[in-house]
Amino acid sequence: METKKDVVYRCIGPDLTNGILACGFMPKATAEQSQYNFMIDYYSGFLLLSGSGRYYTADREIIPIRAGDFVQRIPGVCHSTEITPDGSWVEFFISFGRSTYNYLCSLNLLPSDTPVIHSHCDENILQQFSRFLYQLKTADDKELPFIALKAQEIVLSIVQRTSGTFSADSEREAVEQACRLLSGDIHTAVSLEGVAAALHMSYENFRKQFRKHVGVSPLQYRIEQKMKYAKLMILSGVSIKETAQLTGYSDAYSFTKQFTRSVGISPGRFKQMP
């Protein structure tokens, strides 16, 4: 893969540690671009698009890195990333603030003890990266808090699709693909029949296999994803009305009813929780 360096760094407010918002494609062709005993104050994760290398923990545990792996740079944690110097390393990184990382961990949405998550990349995620990079480059300062939510959504969708335990069995792979489809584009309507068709499965067989492997119905899984992002938005200060719109609900009443049923408390009470 041949990709030129294309990155952007922005900041919400004056505090870089908590306000940074950055992303970009980063090729690293030589061994000199490895980073040893490296530590940053904010969160950054990258998906390795091509190439290979090794990740060293602070205790010198060695974790191989291959194309498709997602590597988390945990705030305040010393680590090293060593590049195989064959000229093929290309990564796409996303960075956001330490406080954002902390509350994502408090909701158990990010694995704080897993620096390297084995996965894969495809054309869809590359297009998503390119769109996000353009959005961050062209956004006004007042739009950055909403772009920050998109950054979290992308990272969480990568972690979600990489943290499963599906095998190479075609049935499980189909369900994994369904999870990715149902986890994306939270603000738009998704046809479950359309997801089944995309997987070349009958709707009834799709529902059966999905429940077998995931434990809930496709509809319930979709709702859970919507509520997950709704929590992030509310914690980020987005109004309940706007959160309803951003998660695909026609009005605040419908959203509030579903949120209360799923989470156990109303979004208003959730917003007031310490």
PDB file of C-alpha atoms in Angstrom:
ATOM      1  CA  MET A   1       0.000   0.000   0.000  1.00  0.00           C
ATOM      2  CA  GLU A   2       1.416   3.374  -1.040  1.00  0.00           C
ATOM      3  CA  THR A   3       0.072   6.279   1.019  1.00  0.00           C
ATOM      4  CA  LYS A   4       1.512   9.738   1.555  1.00  0.00           C
ATOM      5  CA  LYS A   5       1.596  11.294   5.005  1.00  0.00           C
ATOM      6  CA  ASP A   6      -1.681  13.145   5.491  1.00  0.00           C
ATOM      7  CA  VAL A   7      -2.471  14.225   9.064  1.00  0.00           C
ATOM      8  CA  VAL A   8      -4.315  16.968  10.913  1.00  0.00           C
ATOM      9  CA  TYR A   9      -4.085  18.132  14.539  1.00  0.00           C
ATOM     10  CA  ARG A  10      -6.834  20.226  16.139  1.00  0.00           C
ATOM     11  CA  CYS A  11      -7.668  21.111  19.737  1.00  0.00           C
ATOM     12  CA  ILE A  12     -10.909  21.885  21.552  1.00  0.00           C
ATOM     13  CA  GLY A  13      -9.972  24.688  23.920  1.00  0.00           C
ATOM     14  CA  PRO A  14      -6.481  25.440  25.270  1.00  0.00           C
ATOM     15  CA  ASP A  15      -5.842  22.123  27.083  1.00  0.00           C
ATOM     16  CA  LEU A  16      -4.032  19.792  24.678  1.00  0.00           C
ATOM     17  CA  THR A  17      -4.163  16.798  27.027  1.00  0.00           C
ATOM     18  CA  ASN A  18      -7.962  16.787  27.160  1.00  0.00           C
ATOM     19  CA  GLY A  19      -8.832  18.729  24.015  1.00  0.00           C
ATOM     20  CA  ILE A  20      -6.653  17.188  21.315  1.00  0.00           C
ATOM     21  CA  LEU A  21      -8.415  15.830  18.247  1.00  0.00           C
ATOM     22  CA  ALA A  22      -6.172  14.422  15.542  1.00  0.00           C
ATOM     23  CA  CYS A  23      -6.049  11.785  12.835  1.00  0.00           C
ATOM     24  CA  GLY A  24      -4.271  10.852   9.650  1.00  0.00           C
ATOM     25  CA  PHE A  25      -2.472   8.394   7.432  1.00  0.00           C
ATOM     26  CA  MET A  26       1.109   7.865   8.548  1.00  0.00           C
ATOM     27  CA  PRO A  27       3.628   5.841   6.489  1.00  0.00           C
ATOM     28  CA  LYS A  28       6.794   4.771   8.303  1.00  0.00           C
ATOM     29  CA  ALA A  29       9.376   3.288   5.982  1.00  0.00           C
ATOM     30  CA  THR A  30      12.509   3.000   8.114  1.00  0.00           C
ATOM     31  CA  ALA A  31      13.624   1.516  11.431  1.00  0.00           C
ATOM     32  CA  GLU A  32      14.453   5.042  12.626  1.00  0.00           C
ATOM     33  CA  GLN A  33      10.727   5.790  12.712  1.00  0.00           C
ATOM     34  CA  SER A  34      10.194   3.170  15.424  1.00  0.00           C
ATOM     35  CA  GLN A  35       9.266   4.664  18.790  1.00  0.00           C
ATOM     36  CA  TYR A  36      11.003   3.310  21.881  1.00  0.00           C
ATOM     37  CA  ASN A  37      10.048   4.033  25.508  1.00  0.00           C
ATOM     38  CA  PHE A  38       7.280   6.249  24.194  1.00  0.00           C
ATOM     39  CA  MET A  39       4.550   7.822  26.344  1.00  0.00           C
ATOM     40  CA  ILE A  40       1.850  10.442  25.717  1.00  0.00           C
ATOM     41  CA  ASP A  41      -0.667  12.154  28.013  1.00  0.00           C
ATOM     42  CA  TYR A  42      -3.690  11.707  25.734  1.00  0.00           C
ATOM     43  CA  TYR A  43      -5.254   8.700  23.990  1.00  0.00           C
ATOM     44  CA  SER A  44      -4.251   7.600  20.514  1.00  0.00           C
ATOM     45  CA  GLY A  45      -5.043   4.428  18.628  1.00  0.00           C
ATOM     46  CA  PHE A  46      -3.938   3.340  15.189  1.00  0.00           C
ATOM     47  CA  LEU A  47      -5.061   0.672  12.760  1.00  0.00           C
ATOM     48  CA  LEU A  48      -2.111  -0.805  10.879  1.00  0.00           C
ATOM     49  CA  LEU A  49      -3.169  -0.828   7.222  1.00  0.00           C
ATOM     50  CA  SER A  50      -0.055  -2.543   5.874  1.00  0.00           C
ATOM     51  CA  GLY A  51       3.290  -3.700   7.151  1.00  0.00           C
ATOM     52  CA  SER A  52       4.288  -5.402  10.382  1.00  0.00           C
ATOM     53  CA  GLY A  53       6.258  -4.876  13.558  1.00  0.00           C
ATOM     54  CA  ARG A  54       6.282  -5.472  17.286  1.00  0.00           C
ATOM     55  CA  TYR A  55       4.780  -3.825  20.345  1.00  0.00           C
ATOM     56  CA  TYR A  56       6.768  -3.856  23.596  1.00  0.00           C
ATOM     57  CA  THR A  57       5.012  -3.339  26.916  1.00  0.00           C
ATOM     58  CA  ALA A  58       6.727  -1.537  29.793  1.00  0.00           C
ATOM     59  CA  ASP A  59       7.645  -5.014  31.113  1.00  0.00           C
ATOM     60  CA  ARG A  60       9.248  -5.847  27.729  1.00  0.00           C
ATOM     61  CA  GLU A  61       6.527  -8.291  26.746  1.00  0.00           C
ATOM     62  CA  ILE A  62       6.619  -8.594  22.953  1.00  0.00           C
ATOM     63  CA  ILE A  63       3.373  -8.572  20.962  1.00  0.00           C
ATOM     64  CA  PRO A  64       3.632  -9.046  17.172  1.00  0.00           C
ATOM     65  CA  ILE A  65       1.755  -6.446  15.086  1.00  0.00           C
ATOM     66  CA  ARG A  66       0.403  -7.276  11.643  1.00  0.00           C
ATOM     67  CA  ALA A  67      -1.703  -5.468   9.071  1.00  0.00           C
ATOM     68  CA  GLY A  68      -5.235  -5.080  10.426  1.00  0.00           C
ATOM     69  CA  ASP A  69      -4.235  -4.851  14.083  1.00  0.00           C
ATOM     70  CA  PHE A  70      -5.497  -1.961  16.195  1.00  0.00           C
ATOM     71  CA  VAL A  71      -2.881  -0.608  18.609  1.00  0.00           C
ATOM     72  CA  GLN A  72      -3.887   1.510  21.585  1.00  0.00           C
ATOM     73  CA  ARG A  73      -1.542   4.107  23.045  1.00  0.00           C
ATOM     74  CA  ILE A  74      -2.854   4.322  26.606  1.00  0.00           C
ATOM     75  CA  PRO A  75      -2.336   7.720  28.279  1.00  0.00           C
ATOM     76  CA  GLY A  76       0.617   7.692  30.653  1.00  0.00           C
ATOM     77  CA  VAL A  77       1.716   4.151  29.733  1.00  0.00           C
ATOM     78  CA  CYS A  78       5.268   3.652  28.505  1.00  0.00           C
ATOM     79  CA  HIS A  79       5.581   1.358  25.470  1.00  0.00           C
ATOM     80  CA  SER A  80       7.510   0.837  22.241  1.00  0.00           C
ATOM     81  CA  THR A  81       6.449   0.157  18.663  1.00  0.00           C
ATOM     82  CA  GLU A  82       9.106  -1.343  16.439  1.00  0.00           C
ATOM     83  CA  ILE A  83       8.691  -1.176  12.670  1.00  0.00           C
ATOM     84  CA  THR A  84       9.768  -3.925  10.310  1.00  0.00           C
ATOM     85  CA  PRO A  85      11.845  -1.717   7.982  1.00  0.00           C
ATOM     86  CA  ASP A  86      10.611  -3.035   4.635  1.00  0.00           C
ATOM     87  CA  GLY A  87       8.919   0.204   3.582  1.00  0.00           C
ATOM     88  CA  SER A  88       5.388  -1.135   3.816  1.00  0.00           C
ATOM     89  CA  TRP A  89       4.207   0.249   7.199  1.00  0.00           C
ATOM     90  CA  VAL A  90       1.154   2.519   6.863  1.00  0.00           C
ATOM     91  CA  GLU A  91      -1.119   3.337   9.795  1.00  0.00           C
ATOM     92  CA  PHE A  92      -4.190   5.459  10.323  1.00  0.00           C
ATOM     93  CA  PHE A  93      -4.360   7.015  13.780  1.00  0.00           C
ATOM     94  CA  ILE A  94      -7.054   8.788  15.770  1.00  0.00           C
ATOM     95  CA  SER A  95      -6.271  10.766  18.925  1.00  0.00           C
ATOM     96  CA  PHE A  96      -8.545  12.337  21.506  1.00  0.00           C
ATOM     97  CA  GLY A  97      -8.298  13.655  25.058  1.00  0.00           C
ATOM     98  CA  ARG A  98      -7.371  11.801  28.211  1.00  0.00           C
ATOM     99  CA  SER A  99     -10.638  12.708  29.961  1.00  0.00           C
ATOM    100  CA  THR A 100     -12.588  11.255  27.030  1.00  0.00           C
ATOM    101  CA  TYR A 101     -10.562   8.054  27.278  1.00  0.00           C
ATOM    102  CA  ASN A 102     -11.195   7.874  31.023  1.00  0.00           C
ATOM    103  CA  TYR A 103     -14.965   8.037  30.744  1.00  0.00           C
ATOM    104  CA  LEU A 104     -15.010   5.532  27.862  1.00  0.00           C
ATOM    105  CA  CYS A 105     -13.093   3.160  30.129  1.00  0.00           C
ATOM    106  CA  SER A 106     -15.477   3.899  33.023  1.00  0.00           C
ATOM    107  CA  LEU A 107     -18.322   2.677  30.803  1.00  0.00           C
ATOM    108  CA  ASN A 108     -16.309  -0.438  29.875  1.00  0.00           C
ATOM    109  CA  LEU A 109     -16.320   0.622  26.234  1.00  0.00           C
ATOM    110  CA  LEU A 110     -12.539   0.549  25.782  1.00  0.00           C
ATOM    111  CA  PRO A 111     -10.305  -2.310  26.973  1.00  0.00           C
ATOM    112  CA  SER A 112      -7.632  -0.619  29.083  1.00  0.00           C
ATOM    113  CA  ASP A 113      -5.581  -3.821  29.480  1.00  0.00           C
ATOM    114  CA  THR A 114      -5.336  -4.803  25.797  1.00  0.00           C
ATOM    115  CA  PRO A 115      -2.871  -2.630  23.867  1.00  0.00           C
ATOM    116  CA  VAL A 116      -2.976  -4.692  20.648  1.00  0.00           C
ATOM    117  CA  ILE A 117      -6.285  -5.988  19.307  1.00  0.00           C
ATOM    118  CA  HIS A 118      -6.017  -8.423  16.394  1.00  0.00           C
ATOM    119  CA  SER A 119      -8.395  -7.607  13.563  1.00  0.00           C
ATOM    120  CA  HIS A 120      -8.500  -6.756   9.860  1.00  0.00           C
ATOM    121  CA  CYS A 121      -9.121  -3.749   7.623  1.00  0.00           C
ATOM    122  CA  ASP A 122     -11.256  -3.436   4.522  1.00  0.00           C
ATOM    123  CA  GLU A 123     -12.290  -0.896   1.904  1.00  0.00           C
ATOM    124  CA  ASN A 124     -15.200   0.364   3.997  1.00  0.00           C
ATOM    125  CA  ILE A 125     -12.994   1.363   6.914  1.00  0.00           C
ATOM    126  CA  LEU A 126     -10.504   3.054   4.573  1.00  0.00           C
ATOM    127  CA  GLN A 127     -13.301   5.177   3.106  1.00  0.00           C
ATOM    128  CA  GLN A 128     -14.497   5.996   6.616  1.00  0.00           C
ATOM    129  CA  PHE A 129     -10.983   7.124   7.575  1.00  0.00           C
ATOM    130  CA  SER A 130     -10.714   9.345   4.497  1.00  0.00           C
ATOM    131  CA  ARG A 131     -14.086  10.974   5.181  1.00  0.00           C
ATOM    132  CA  PHE A 132     -13.193  11.617   8.815  1.00  0.00           C
ATOM    133  CA  LEU A 133      -9.828  13.131   7.901  1.00  0.00           C
ATOM    134  CA  TYR A 134     -11.552  15.525   5.490  1.00  0.00           C
ATOM    135  CA  GLN A 135     -14.203  16.431   8.086  1.00  0.00           C
ATOM    136  CA  LEU A 136     -11.591  17.229  10.716  1.00  0.00           C
ATOM    137  CA  LYS A 137      -9.566  19.324   8.272  1.00  0.00           C
ATOM    138  CA  THR A 138     -12.519  21.410   7.128  1.00  0.00           C
ATOM    139  CA  ALA A 139     -14.561  21.721  10.354  1.00  0.00           C
ATOM    140  CA  ASP A 140     -15.047  25.070  12.075  1.00  0.00           C
ATOM    141  CA  ASP A 141     -13.904  25.232  15.702  1.00  0.00           C
ATOM    142  CA  LYS A 142     -17.537  25.182  16.866  1.00  0.00           C
ATOM    143  CA  GLU A 143     -18.037  21.864  15.052  1.00  0.00           C
ATOM    144  CA  LEU A 144     -15.128  20.098  16.770  1.00  0.00           C
ATOM    145  CA  PRO A 145     -17.151  18.701  19.739  1.00  0.00           C
ATOM    146  CA  PHE A 146     -19.373  16.870  17.255  1.00  0.00           C
ATOM    147  CA  ILE A 147     -16.370  15.687  15.246  1.00  0.00           C
ATOM    148  CA  ALA A 148     -14.961  14.385  18.556  1.00  0.00           C
ATOM    149  CA  LEU A 149     -18.039  12.194  18.933  1.00  0.00           C
ATOM    150  CA  LYS A 150     -17.370  10.788  15.470  1.00  0.00           C
ATOM    151  CA  ALA A 151     -13.783  10.009  16.492  1.00  0.00           C
ATOM    152  CA  GLN A 152     -15.076   8.044  19.476  1.00  0.00           C
ATOM    153  CA  GLU A 153     -17.601   6.241  17.275  1.00  0.00           C
ATOM    154  CA  ILE A 154     -14.903   5.137  14.839  1.00  0.00           C
ATOM    155  CA  VAL A 155     -12.581   3.880  17.590  1.00  0.00           C
ATOM    156  CA  LEU A 156     -15.393   2.062  19.393  1.00  0.00           C
ATOM    157  CA  SER A 157     -16.610   0.456  16.168  1.00  0.00           C
ATOM    158  CA  ILE A 158     -13.085  -0.844  15.497  1.00  0.00           C
ATOM    159  CA  VAL A 159     -12.733  -2.172  19.042  1.00  0.00           C
ATOM    160  CA  GLN A 160     -16.201  -3.710  18.895  1.00  0.00           C
ATOM    161  CA  ARG A 161     -15.576  -5.578  15.700  1.00  0.00           C
ATOM    162  CA  THR A 162     -12.104  -6.677  16.790  1.00  0.00           C
ATOM    163  CA  SER A 163     -12.921  -7.842  20.304  1.00  0.00           C
ATOM    164  CA  GLY A 164     -15.253 -10.664  19.337  1.00  0.00           C
ATOM    165  CA  THR A 165     -14.344 -14.335  19.461  1.00  0.00           C
ATOM    166  CA  PHE A 166     -15.734 -15.448  16.092  1.00  0.00           C
ATOM    167  CA  SER A 167     -13.861 -18.233  14.347  1.00  0.00           C
ATOM    168  CA  ALA A 168     -13.178 -18.633  10.655  1.00  0.00           C
ATOM    169  CA  ASP A 169     -16.411 -20.586  10.290  1.00  0.00           C
ATOM    170  CA  SER A 170     -18.508 -18.944   7.554  1.00  0.00           C
ATOM    171  CA  GLU A 171     -21.591 -18.821   9.767  1.00  0.00           C
ATOM    172  CA  ARG A 172     -19.773 -16.927  12.484  1.00  0.00           C
ATOM    173  CA  GLU A 173     -18.106 -14.630   9.943  1.00  0.00           C
ATOM    174  CA  ALA A 174     -21.546 -13.702   8.617  1.00  0.00           C
ATOM    175  CA  VAL A 175     -22.716 -12.817  12.120  1.00  0.00           C
ATOM    176  CA  GLU A 176     -19.559 -10.774  12.712  1.00  0.00           C
ATOM    177  CA  GLN A 177     -20.254  -8.844   9.515  1.00  0.00           C
ATOM    178  CA  ALA A 178     -23.831  -8.296  10.699  1.00  0.00           C
ATOM    179  CA  CYS A 179     -22.505  -6.829  13.963  1.00  0.00           C
ATOM    180  CA  ARG A 180     -20.409  -4.363  12.006  1.00  0.00           C
ATOM    181  CA  LEU A 181     -23.368  -3.325   9.872  1.00  0.00           C
ATOM    182  CA  LEU A 182     -25.612  -2.937  12.914  1.00  0.00           C
ATOM    183  CA  SER A 183     -22.965  -0.944  14.813  1.00  0.00           C
ATOM    184  CA  GLY A 184     -22.443   1.664  12.106  1.00  0.00           C
ATOM    185  CA  ASP A 185     -24.342   4.764  10.970  1.00  0.00           C
ATOM    186  CA  ILE A 186     -26.270   5.030  14.227  1.00  0.00           C
ATOM    187  CA  HIS A 187     -28.176   8.088  13.001  1.00  0.00           C
ATOM    188  CA  THR A 188     -29.729   6.313   9.992  1.00  0.00           C
ATOM    189  CA  ALA A 189     -32.400   3.619   9.694  1.00  0.00           C
ATOM    190  CA  VAL A 190     -31.138   0.089   9.040  1.00  0.00           C
ATOM    191  CA  SER A 191     -33.295  -2.598   7.465  1.00  0.00           C
ATOM    192  CA  LEU A 192     -32.747  -5.943   9.169  1.00  0.00           C
ATOM    193  CA  GLU A 193     -34.079  -7.650   6.048  1.00  0.00           C
ATOM    194  CA  GLY A 194     -31.488  -5.698   4.055  1.00  0.00           C
ATOM    195  CA  VAL A 195     -28.696  -6.860   6.387  1.00  0.00           C
ATOM    196  CA  ALA A 196     -29.826 -10.473   5.933  1.00  0.00           C
ATOM    197  CA  ALA A 197     -29.882 -10.023   2.154  1.00  0.00           C
ATOM    198  CA  ALA A 198     -26.378  -8.506   2.187  1.00  0.00           C
ATOM    199  CA  LEU A 199     -25.196 -11.659   3.961  1.00  0.00           C
ATOM    200  CA  HIS A 200     -27.025 -13.886   1.467  1.00  0.00           C
ATOM    201  CA  MET A 201     -29.194 -15.336   4.229  1.00  0.00           C
ATOM    202  CA  SER A 202     -32.929 -15.617   4.654  1.00  0.00           C
ATOM    203  CA  TYR A 203     -34.286 -13.242   7.261  1.00  0.00           C
ATOM    204  CA  GLU A 204     -35.417 -16.042   9.582  1.00  0.00           C
ATOM    205  CA  ASN A 205     -32.094 -17.869   9.361  1.00  0.00           C
ATOM    206  CA  PHE A 206     -30.261 -14.599   9.932  1.00  0.00           C
ATOM    207  CA  ARG A 207     -32.250 -13.915  13.127  1.00  0.00           C
ATOM    208  CA  LYS A 208     -31.691 -17.472  14.337  1.00  0.00           C
ATOM    209  CA  GLN A 209     -27.933 -17.493  13.743  1.00  0.00           C
ATOM    210  CA  PHE A 210     -27.480 -13.990  15.133  1.00  0.00           C
ATOM    211  CA  ARG A 211     -29.234 -14.842  18.400  1.00  0.00           C
ATOM    212  CA  LYS A 212     -27.265 -18.106  18.614  1.00  0.00           C
ATOM    213  CA  HIS A 213     -23.872 -16.378  18.431  1.00  0.00           C
ATOM    214  CA  VAL A 214     -24.577 -12.984  20.012  1.00  0.00           C
ATOM    215  CA  GLY A 215     -27.241 -13.870  22.579  1.00  0.00           C
ATOM    216  CA  VAL A 216     -29.752 -11.184  21.578  1.00  0.00           C
ATOM    217  CA  SER A 217     -31.863 -10.484  18.508  1.00  0.00           C
ATOM    218  CA  PRO A 218     -30.511  -8.251  15.724  1.00  0.00           C
ATOM    219  CA  LEU A 219     -33.059  -5.575  16.664  1.00  0.00           C
ATOM    220  CA  GLN A 220     -32.036  -5.604  20.323  1.00  0.00           C
ATOM    221  CA  TYR A 221     -28.360  -5.467  19.344  1.00  0.00           C
ATOM    222  CA  ARG A 222     -29.024  -2.427  17.166  1.00  0.00           C
ATOM    223  CA  ILE A 223     -30.846  -0.702  20.017  1.00  0.00           C
ATOM    224  CA  GLU A 224     -27.965  -1.479  22.393  1.00  0.00           C
ATOM    225  CA  GLN A 225     -25.523   0.172  19.979  1.00  0.00           C
ATOM    226  CA  LYS A 226     -27.734   3.254  19.735  1.00  0.00           C
ATOM    227  CA  MET A 227     -27.956   3.516  23.513  1.00  0.00           C
ATOM    228  CA  LYS A 228     -24.194   3.081  23.862  1.00  0.00           C
ATOM    229  CA  TYR A 229     -23.559   6.103  21.658  1.00  0.00           C
ATOM    230  CA  ALA A 230     -26.420   8.004  23.283  1.00  0.00           C
ATOM    231  CA  LYS A 231     -24.649   7.676  26.638  1.00  0.00           C
ATOM    232  CA  LEU A 232     -21.458   9.097  25.124  1.00  0.00           C
ATOM    233  CA  MET A 233     -23.306  12.055  23.655  1.00  0.00           C
ATOM    234  CA  ILE A 234     -25.139  12.856  26.876  1.00  0.00           C
ATOM    235  CA  LEU A 235     -21.899  12.625  28.871  1.00  0.00           C
ATOM    236  CA  SER A 236     -20.305  14.947  26.298  1.00  0.00           C
ATOM    237  CA  GLY A 237     -22.931  17.606  26.939  1.00  0.00           C
ATOM    238  CA  VAL A 238     -25.103  17.057  23.853  1.00  0.00           C
ATOM    239  CA  SER A 239     -28.736  17.919  24.558  1.00  0.00           C
ATOM    240  CA  ILE A 240     -31.305  15.141  24.840  1.00  0.00           C
ATOM    241  CA  LYS A 241     -33.177  16.493  21.816  1.00  0.00           C
ATOM    242  CA  GLU A 242     -30.048  16.513  19.670  1.00  0.00           C
ATOM    243  CA  THR A 243     -28.971  13.109  20.970  1.00  0.00           C
ATOM    244  CA  ALA A 244     -32.350  11.757  19.858  1.00  0.00           C
ATOM    245  CA  GLN A 245     -31.776  13.140  16.373  1.00  0.00           C
ATOM    246  CA  LEU A 246     -28.180  11.869  16.177  1.00  0.00           C
ATOM    247  CA  THR A 247     -29.254   8.357  17.152  1.00  0.00           C
ATOM    248  CA  GLY A 248     -32.041   8.204  14.585  1.00  0.00           C
ATOM    249  CA  TYR A 249     -35.144   8.883  16.675  1.00  0.00           C
ATOM    250  CA  SER A 250     -37.908  11.070  15.263  1.00  0.00           C
ATOM    251  CA  ASP A 251     -38.485  12.921  18.528  1.00  0.00           C
ATOM    252  CA  ALA A 252     -37.156  13.256  22.062  1.00  0.00           C
ATOM    253  CA  TYR A 253     -40.151  11.425  23.539  1.00  0.00           C
ATOM    254  CA  SER A 254     -39.517   8.217  21.554  1.00  0.00           C
ATOM    255  CA  PHE A 255     -35.830   8.390  22.398  1.00  0.00           C
ATOM    256  CA  THR A 256     -36.455   8.992  26.104  1.00  0.00           C
ATOM    257  CA  LYS A 257     -38.878   6.072  26.256  1.00  0.00           C
ATOM    258  CA  GLN A 258     -36.355   3.695  24.644  1.00  0.00           C
ATOM    259  CA  PHE A 259     -33.413   4.998  26.692  1.00  0.00           C
ATOM    260  CA  THR A 260     -35.331   4.540  29.950  1.00  0.00           C
ATOM    261  CA  ARG A 261     -36.368   1.020  28.970  1.00  0.00           C
ATOM    262  CA  SER A 262     -32.822   0.023  27.970  1.00  0.00           C
ATOM    263  CA  VAL A 263     -30.698   1.812  30.577  1.00  0.00           C
ATOM    264  CA  GLY A 264     -33.111   1.746  33.510  1.00  0.00           C
ATOM    265  CA  ILE A 265     -33.191   5.496  34.112  1.00  0.00           C
ATOM    266  CA  SER A 266     -34.255   8.477  32.023  1.00  0.00           C
ATOM    267  CA  PRO A 267     -31.652  10.375  29.970  1.00  0.00           C
ATOM    268  CA  GLY A 268     -32.264  13.410  32.176  1.00  0.00           C
ATOM    269  CA  ARG A 269     -31.339  11.475  35.313  1.00  0.00           C
ATOM    270  CA  PHE A 270     -28.415   9.823  33.539  1.00  0.00           C
ATOM    271  CA  LYS A 271     -27.089  13.270  32.621  1.00  0.00           C
ATOM    272  CA  GLN A 272     -27.141  14.292  36.289  1.00  0.00           C
ATOM    273  CA  MET A 273     -25.268  11.239  37.554  1.00  0.00           C
ATOM    274  CA  PRO A 274     -21.825  12.015  39.065  1.00  0.00           C
TER     275      PRO A 274
END
